[in-house]
């Protein structure tokens, strides 16, 4: 069951919000979808955007200003909510665990394991739903911000061939090593174990990968979470050690907000458009 | 007393939010100010943006995507809150009267007359505060949305020579003739009188003006308030009767939201940039 919740003309295309039933998450999920004007002429490639802590499907579609670039390049933008939601879904105090903080993993621990399976949702169920619409091709790219930057990098690395390109803004690159990730992984995955490494970008880069998909990352140097939670040097070191292609741009003066994202989202959309052409 | 509340790098410039004391409104007011990178080389012209019902200084700065264009053209953007605010300020039930609904008039009726003097604030006190910063020149343009489109048109027409150009999205062009305006004017100005006409764009156009400043207006044809509250044909008729230059673009499919504004704000910023060059 899919319901259209919002429908707005935007840059010659349509910014929609849908609610659909997720079997994987056992709840209804909201997703923002931008259809560029080019869908009138045939299927368009899809850029998935994974948002950060506390976000819903609304943040990216209202604040990033990405639709202009998607309309220029003929790309569909898909921005899902960041976790399962609703009354039957577990939650926790604090903004960094539970609803709004799915961390794009498949939880194995109670009470989370029934609903918190965002990895499977993003990798399989969401694209299947998106691609059931003839407007969307199966050519995919993925990007995201902060917790969603972690999700985008980790998911692209774990699924060779599935995405033509990946990028991130201010990503959590080593969740196993920083407070946000340690809290979430402990709750969702249990005590520190090999399972943590399978959701950790720096660990994945250090391992054997059948594909060395280049990483494009923008990071603000005035980001208030830079030292405690983001630590991009860990990724730079891991990529250097394995010769993994990394384009890490440190942006002087920029913080963690959508003002940073809107300033550089045009470069990211153009990058993905080229990769998906 | 001015306090900087927010400070974000954005498109090579800075998106700030300030709180300053307004003597006219007898309260503290918040204002979003975008400084483009060009302020490093000398004073820049200023585009004032007046927001619509329920908005604060946040809506335009987070949702319109205007900073990109302001950075291209070297224009400062100033987006004030839409009414006086705070505990000592009167309010009313409903989103269309009181706080968040100042209608850019000087109220003459109790309990509004002490604080609700948005006309004087926008025309005099706000630009004086803005221009006390050497980054801002005294070259001005004005635009706005819905209630703020009314404010921009009415203020520009009443103050010949003060603004180089004026534009609006989905403006309330005849507040004396539509429910939103009738409710607000009755409360702020009392029973229907000549005073209403001095705040009504269609009435101002019909009168004698020392300057016929061209009006640039975008209006979505799928706007949910089009027939009941906006009625752009009233403006078209009034302009035609007085030979007042009007560029009214009706946009098929577009609604009243910021998705509409973000789609065409680039054209408006370019228009004002040219007029202020």
XYZ file of C-alpha atoms in Angstrom:
554
model
C 0.000 0.000 0.000
C 1.488 3.294 -1.104
C -0.078 6.638 -0.325
C 1.029 9.975 -1.735
C 1.253 12.461 1.155
C 2.709 15.500 -0.629
C 2.913 16.609 -4.263
C 4.590 19.912 -5.190
C 5.728 21.238 -8.537
C 9.432 22.065 -8.243
C 11.925 23.132 -10.935
C 9.706 21.727 -13.654
C 9.382 18.362 -11.930
C 7.634 17.122 -8.801
C 8.681 16.866 -5.180
C 6.526 14.132 -3.702
C 6.356 12.408 -0.325
C 5.047 8.864 -0.152
C 4.089 6.566 2.683
C 4.540 2.889 1.964
C 4.363 -0.288 4.000
C 7.769 -1.731 4.803
C 7.724 -5.461 5.466
C 11.376 -5.399 6.492
C 10.834 -2.699 9.130
C 7.309 -3.810 10.035
C 5.964 -0.265 9.896
C 4.868 2.449 7.479
C 7.752 4.479 6.062
C 7.829 7.933 4.509
C 10.052 8.704 1.553
C 10.688 11.927 -0.326
C 10.970 11.439 -4.084
C 11.913 14.184 -6.540
C 10.987 13.458 -10.147
C 12.858 15.713 -12.589
C 11.130 16.907 -15.768
C 13.135 14.338 -17.788
C 10.980 11.444 -16.502
C 8.533 12.436 -19.244
C 11.037 11.078 -21.769
C 11.941 7.777 -20.129
C 13.391 6.198 -16.986
C 15.891 8.294 -15.017
C 18.745 7.137 -12.766
C 18.283 7.437 -9.012
C 20.395 9.121 -6.344
C 19.596 7.846 -2.848
C 20.175 10.263 0.032
C 20.538 9.011 3.598
C 19.980 11.656 6.260
C 21.553 12.092 9.655
C 20.526 11.773 13.289
C 17.072 13.194 14.189
C 16.153 13.702 10.538
C 13.020 12.515 8.764
C 12.383 12.425 5.029
C 11.728 16.196 5.266
C 15.160 17.642 6.051
C 16.871 16.940 2.757
C 13.912 17.791 0.546
C 13.232 21.131 2.245
C 16.761 22.340 3.035
C 19.379 20.953 0.642
C 18.336 22.759 -2.532
C 19.218 19.623 -4.525
C 16.165 19.659 -6.786
C 17.607 22.368 -9.013
C 20.601 20.195 -9.862
C 18.546 17.031 -10.197
C 16.347 18.877 -12.709
C 19.428 19.998 -14.641
C 20.872 16.491 -14.832
C 17.681 14.420 -15.050
C 18.134 12.490 -11.817
C 15.507 11.167 -9.425
C 16.262 11.922 -5.754
C 15.057 9.449 -3.121
C 15.270 10.535 0.525
C 13.869 8.026 3.040
C 13.223 8.529 6.733
C 16.173 7.594 8.978
C 14.548 4.816 10.999
C 11.361 2.862 11.519
C 8.703 5.005 13.231
C 5.396 4.705 14.969
C 3.735 3.668 18.168
C 4.643 0.005 17.939
C 8.305 0.777 17.243
C 10.782 0.831 20.161
C 12.439 4.113 21.082
C 14.945 5.425 23.603
C 15.673 8.655 25.402
C 18.204 10.801 23.580
C 18.372 11.818 19.955
C 21.078 9.292 19.073
C 19.298 5.970 19.621
C 15.974 4.534 18.464
C 13.586 6.453 16.269
C 15.484 8.944 14.101
C 18.740 7.051 14.691
C 18.595 3.774 12.783
C 22.297 3.893 11.814
C 21.549 1.827 8.696
C 22.280 -1.524 10.389
C 20.252 -4.698 10.913
C 19.760 -4.865 14.674
C 20.274 -8.247 16.315
C 19.429 -7.270 19.895
C 16.103 -6.897 21.715
C 14.007 -4.783 21.601
C 15.403 -3.404 18.337
C 15.744 -6.462 16.123
C 12.135 -6.627 14.946
C 11.997 -3.169 13.363
C 15.498 -1.726 13.140
C 16.648 -3.335 9.908
C 17.525 -0.202 7.965
C 20.388 -1.931 6.143
C 18.039 -4.364 4.427
C 15.496 -1.617 3.851
C 17.958 0.681 2.076
C 19.782 -2.054 0.147
C 16.810 -4.105 -1.025
C 13.278 -3.099 -0.125
C 13.475 0.626 -0.871
C 15.061 0.285 -4.342
C 12.592 -2.469 -5.227
C 9.773 -0.111 -4.290
C 11.362 2.815 -6.173
C 12.050 0.757 -9.281
C 8.533 -0.615 -9.410
C 7.789 2.831 -10.888
C 8.696 2.847 -14.594
C 10.020 6.425 -14.176
C 13.020 5.028 -12.257
C 15.807 3.059 -13.858
C 17.909 0.584 -11.879
C 20.993 2.799 -12.254
C 21.800 3.919 -8.720
C 24.085 6.186 -6.743
C 24.102 6.897 -3.027
C 25.051 9.783 -0.754
C 24.257 11.051 2.709
C 25.117 13.258 5.664
C 26.688 12.396 9.017
C 24.996 9.146 10.168
C 23.676 8.967 6.605
C 27.163 9.522 5.216
C 28.211 6.479 7.213
C 25.248 4.612 5.771
C 26.018 5.590 2.188
C 29.727 4.714 2.318
C 29.217 1.458 4.215
C 26.344 0.267 2.024
C 28.135 1.103 -1.230
C 31.308 -0.699 -0.116
C 29.390 -3.793 0.990
C 27.451 -4.071 -2.258
C 29.881 -3.997 -5.181
C 28.232 -3.198 -8.485
C 25.029 -2.002 -6.871
C 25.868 1.730 -7.003
C 27.693 3.555 -9.770
C 29.073 6.093 -7.308
C 29.064 7.102 -3.654
C 29.661 10.347 -1.803
C 29.125 11.790 1.648
C 28.989 14.982 3.653
C 30.525 14.952 7.136
C 30.261 11.152 7.469
C 30.792 9.057 10.595
C 33.591 7.016 9.041
C 34.571 4.911 12.059
C 31.426 4.281 14.090
C 33.169 1.578 16.129
C 35.593 4.193 17.464
C 33.389 7.187 18.336
C 30.677 7.792 20.953
C 27.665 7.985 18.583
C 28.574 4.716 16.910
C 29.606 2.906 20.060
C 26.271 3.717 21.703
C 24.221 2.674 18.686
C 26.187 -0.445 17.829
C 26.148 -1.614 21.467
C 22.375 -1.306 21.544
C 21.613 -2.683 18.089
C 24.410 -5.263 17.682
C 25.432 -6.118 21.256
C 28.936 -6.154 22.695
C 31.802 -5.195 20.413
C 32.307 -8.031 17.922
C 33.145 -8.829 14.324
C 29.627 -7.676 13.449
C 30.593 -4.103 14.268
C 33.331 -4.214 11.626
C 30.886 -5.124 8.888
C 29.152 -1.765 9.412
C 32.294 0.360 9.768
C 33.659 2.147 6.692
C 37.242 2.365 7.938
C 37.211 -1.371 8.722
C 35.673 -2.221 5.353
C 38.317 -0.197 3.517
C 41.031 -2.048 5.460
C 39.619 -5.402 4.366
C 39.556 -7.166 1.036
C 37.094 -5.604 -1.367
C 36.266 -6.919 -4.824
C 35.697 -3.343 -6.013
C 37.491 -0.174 -4.904
C 34.680 2.304 -5.552
C 36.054 5.858 -5.230
C 34.847 7.871 -2.233
C 33.953 11.556 -2.645
C 33.656 13.334 0.689
C 33.157 16.920 1.814
C 33.883 17.807 5.414
C 33.562 21.217 7.047
C 36.526 22.269 9.122
C 34.304 24.199 11.546
C 32.072 21.157 12.064
C 31.160 20.978 15.743
C 31.355 17.150 15.648
C 34.633 16.919 13.751
C 36.995 15.761 16.485
C 34.666 13.744 18.686
C 32.494 11.917 16.162
C 33.727 12.258 12.578
C 37.543 12.021 12.523
C 38.050 11.953 8.761
C 41.801 11.325 9.181
C 40.943 7.733 10.131
C 39.437 7.264 6.688
C 42.306 9.044 4.961
C 44.793 6.700 6.653
C 42.792 3.587 5.894
C 42.370 4.564 2.225
C 46.079 5.420 1.893
C 47.078 2.049 3.347
C 44.944 0.136 0.844
C 45.299 2.508 -2.068
C 41.543 3.091 -2.018
C 40.622 6.140 -4.133
C 39.488 8.976 -1.869
C 38.630 12.584 -2.729
C 38.334 14.178 0.702
C 37.769 17.919 0.599
C 38.120 19.850 3.861
C 36.081 23.041 3.600
C 37.301 25.976 5.633
C 34.657 27.666 7.791
C 31.803 25.235 7.125
C 29.866 23.546 9.931
C 27.629 20.451 10.193
C 24.429 22.137 8.982
C 22.404 22.081 5.785
C 24.003 25.433 4.904
C 27.125 23.359 4.274
C 25.226 20.731 2.315
C 23.400 23.259 0.127
C 26.728 24.907 -0.708
C 28.229 21.753 -2.243
C 25.292 19.491 -3.127
C 25.484 20.743 -6.711
C 28.975 19.292 -7.091
C 27.814 15.974 -5.662
C 24.768 15.737 -7.906
C 26.934 16.521 -10.949
C 29.427 13.851 -9.878
C 26.744 11.198 -9.551
C 25.092 12.287 -12.796
C 28.339 11.722 -14.656
C 28.831 8.309 -13.048
C 25.269 7.278 -13.892
C 25.288 8.611 -17.464
C 21.993 45.679 21.589
C 22.625 43.183 18.818
C 23.408 39.546 19.457
C 24.518 37.059 16.811
C 22.459 33.890 17.266
C 23.626 31.840 14.269
C 26.669 31.961 11.982
C 27.057 29.446 9.142
C 29.398 29.426 6.176
C 27.247 29.201 3.037
C 28.254 29.463 -0.639
C 31.464 31.226 0.280
C 29.651 33.795 2.436
C 27.859 33.698 5.769
C 24.275 32.994 6.754
C 23.795 34.721 10.089
C 20.836 35.253 12.388
C 20.811 38.292 14.659
C 18.635 39.391 17.520
C 18.343 43.125 17.959
C 16.259 45.429 20.065
C 13.463 47.113 18.120
C 12.310 50.373 19.652
C 9.474 50.643 17.149
C 8.082 47.204 18.025
C 9.098 47.354 21.692
C 10.552 43.838 21.628
C 13.596 41.875 20.505
C 13.505 40.910 16.832
C 15.313 38.184 14.931
C 16.632 38.768 11.445
C 18.380 36.432 9.003
C 21.204 38.116 7.086
C 23.152 36.458 4.281
C 26.490 38.108 3.505
C 27.823 37.088 0.087
C 31.582 36.659 -0.409
C 31.696 40.024 -2.238
C 31.342 41.968 1.041
C 35.102 41.467 1.399
C 35.553 43.949 -1.462
C 33.137 46.676 -0.373
C 29.515 47.431 0.465
C 26.879 45.281 -1.258
C 23.272 46.157 -2.134
C 20.521 44.637 -0.019
C 17.461 42.599 -0.975
C 14.833 42.573 1.770
C 12.575 39.524 1.942
C 9.243 39.641 3.771
C 7.827 36.240 4.707
C 4.253 35.038 4.929
C 1.812 34.047 7.647
C 3.206 31.839 10.453
C 6.804 32.353 9.280
C 9.759 33.479 11.331
C 13.152 34.600 10.065
C 13.968 30.912 9.558
C 11.689 29.896 6.680
C 13.306 31.862 3.897
C 16.883 31.247 4.981
C 16.446 27.478 5.324
C 14.059 26.697 2.447
C 14.333 29.189 -0.416
C 17.807 28.301 -1.673
C 18.408 31.999 -2.384
C 21.947 32.152 -0.997
C 23.423 30.548 -4.097
C 22.097 33.356 -6.277
C 22.974 36.076 -3.784
C 26.552 34.748 -3.787
C 26.614 34.829 -7.594
C 25.392 38.411 -7.774
C 26.970 39.870 -4.642
C 23.751 40.741 -2.842
C 23.019 40.803 0.886
C 19.732 39.100 1.819
C 17.823 40.378 4.852
C 14.904 38.272 6.113
C 13.205 39.587 9.262
C 10.627 37.860 11.424
C 7.017 38.543 10.398
C 5.780 40.236 13.569
C 6.778 41.341 17.021
C 7.216 38.355 19.363
C 7.567 37.507 22.994
C 5.680 37.199 26.222
C 4.748 40.840 26.526
C 3.433 40.984 22.961
C -0.296 40.450 22.342
C -1.415 37.393 20.425
C -4.620 35.820 19.176
C -5.954 32.378 18.462
C -5.502 31.360 14.848
C -2.448 31.570 12.619
C -3.646 34.656 10.768
C -3.671 37.284 13.529
C -1.149 38.397 16.122
C 2.307 36.880 16.398
C 3.441 35.558 13.022
C 0.841 37.710 11.253
C 1.931 41.341 11.462
C 0.682 42.178 7.943
C 3.293 44.951 7.671
C 0.950 47.667 8.930
C 1.091 50.118 11.836
C -1.730 49.025 14.111
C -3.929 51.755 15.555
C -6.210 49.601 17.679
C -5.803 48.102 21.176
C -4.193 45.814 22.146
C -2.076 45.797 18.999
C -0.974 49.387 18.606
C 1.960 49.275 21.030
C 3.908 46.506 19.286
C 2.397 45.845 15.873
C 4.132 48.546 13.857
C 5.772 46.363 11.221
C 5.394 49.049 8.540
C 7.670 51.460 10.388
C 10.000 48.638 11.331
C 10.494 47.468 7.740
C 10.596 50.927 6.159
C 12.837 52.701 8.667
C 14.236 50.868 11.674
C 15.354 47.644 9.984
C 17.267 49.312 7.107
C 18.882 51.749 9.547
C 20.081 48.766 11.577
C 21.230 46.894 8.439
C 23.036 49.915 7.003
C 24.856 50.618 10.252
C 27.066 47.731 9.061
C 29.588 49.016 6.504
C 29.126 45.777 4.521
C 25.662 46.993 3.452
C 25.094 49.804 1.003
C 21.908 51.861 1.005
C 20.889 50.449 -2.376
C 17.750 48.427 -1.662
C 15.256 46.087 -3.274
C 12.333 44.266 -1.697
C 10.444 41.036 -2.267
C 8.263 38.644 -0.319
C 5.757 35.812 -0.269
C 1.999 35.842 0.346
C 1.450 38.245 3.296
C 5.054 39.272 2.696
C 4.361 39.783 -1.008
C 1.622 42.199 0.057
C 4.129 43.875 2.358
C 6.788 44.207 -0.326
C 4.477 45.636 -3.011
C 2.666 47.988 -0.659
C 5.850 49.294 0.987
C 7.652 49.830 -2.316
C 4.685 51.702 -3.801
C 4.311 53.917 -0.737
C 7.991 54.860 -0.650
C 9.038 56.118 -4.079
C 12.782 56.112 -4.600
C 13.452 53.946 -1.567
C 13.726 50.639 -3.476
C 15.291 50.110 -6.870
C 12.955 47.203 -7.603
C 10.136 45.128 -6.121
C 8.858 41.619 -6.717
C 6.569 39.113 -5.047
C 5.558 35.479 -4.954
C 1.848 34.707 -4.500
C 1.081 38.097 -2.940
C -2.117 39.177 -1.209
C -2.743 42.049 -3.614
C -6.106 43.238 -2.298
C -6.132 42.659 1.464
C -9.223 44.861 1.865
C -11.203 42.420 -0.280
C -10.188 38.983 1.010
C -10.720 37.124 4.318
C -7.107 37.161 5.548
C -6.770 40.889 5.026
C -10.233 41.791 6.275
C -9.606 39.945 9.533
C -6.191 41.497 10.076
C -7.100 45.037 9.027
C -10.246 44.982 11.190
C -8.171 44.018 14.207
C -5.178 46.251 13.580
C -6.815 49.254 11.908
C -10.433 49.114 13.084
C -13.555 49.315 10.949
C -13.127 49.624 7.190
C -11.854 53.132 6.454
C -9.513 55.148 4.262
C -6.633 53.734 6.340
C -7.231 50.296 4.838
C -6.608 51.672 1.354
C -3.182 52.963 2.296
C -2.075 49.385 2.908
C -3.748 47.816 -0.125
C -1.690 47.333 -3.293
C -4.649 47.362 -5.682
C -5.910 50.597 -4.119
C -2.446 52.172 -4.231
C -2.056 51.296 -7.906
C -5.457 52.882 -8.603
C -4.350 56.118 -6.949
C -1.913 58.802 -7.958
C 1.695 57.666 -7.617
C 4.746 59.822 -8.217
C 6.637 56.749 -9.449
C 5.272 53.759 -11.350
C 7.786 51.165 -10.151
C 7.361 47.980 -12.229
C 5.929 44.955 -10.398
C 7.381 41.490 -11.020
C 5.129 38.740 -9.695
C 5.091 34.949 -9.853
C 1.891 33.124 -8.974
C 1.327 29.369 -8.961
C -1.834 28.265 -10.723
C -2.244 25.319 -8.313
C -1.960 27.626 -5.299
C -4.490 26.489 -2.714
C -5.178 30.136 -1.747
C -5.472 31.505 -5.266
C -9.204 32.133 -5.493
C -10.066 32.951 -1.890
C -7.112 35.080 -0.791
C -4.806 36.071 -3.647
C -6.894 36.960 -6.707
C -4.120 38.294 -8.935
C -6.623 39.362 -11.600
C -7.565 42.284 -9.315
C -3.987 43.533 -9.615
C -3.859 42.901 -13.350
C -7.013 44.975 -13.827
C -5.815 47.793 -11.598
C -2.429 47.937 -13.348
C -4.045 47.871 -16.785
C -6.370 50.739 -15.847
C -3.469 52.937 -14.711
C -0.883 51.699 -17.191
C 1.248 50.509 -14.278
C 3.999 48.138 -15.494
C 3.269 44.601 -14.353
C 5.051 41.356 -15.198
C 2.687 38.736 -13.781
C 3.710 35.175 -14.525
C 1.175 32.427 -13.821
C 3.056 29.160 -13.278
C 1.220 25.991 -14.183
C 1.214 23.289 -11.511
C 2.908 25.302 -8.748
C 1.396 25.664 -5.277
C 1.909 28.105 -2.359
C 4.937 26.352 -0.854
C 8.654 27.047 -0.737
C 9.059 24.466 -3.504
C 7.513 27.126 -5.725
C 9.707 29.878 -4.308
C 12.923 27.888 -4.669
C 12.056 27.165 -8.307
C 11.941 30.849 -9.296
C 13.896 32.730 -6.627
C 16.932 32.690 -8.916
C 15.071 34.765 -11.494
C 13.977 37.229 -8.819
C 17.464 37.629 -7.358
C 18.885 38.201 -10.849
C 16.171 40.797 -11.534
C 16.938 42.720 -8.363
C 20.685 42.417 -8.935
C 20.312 44.072 -12.310
C 18.152 46.859 -10.880
C 20.632 47.493 -8.064
C 23.772 47.340 -10.231
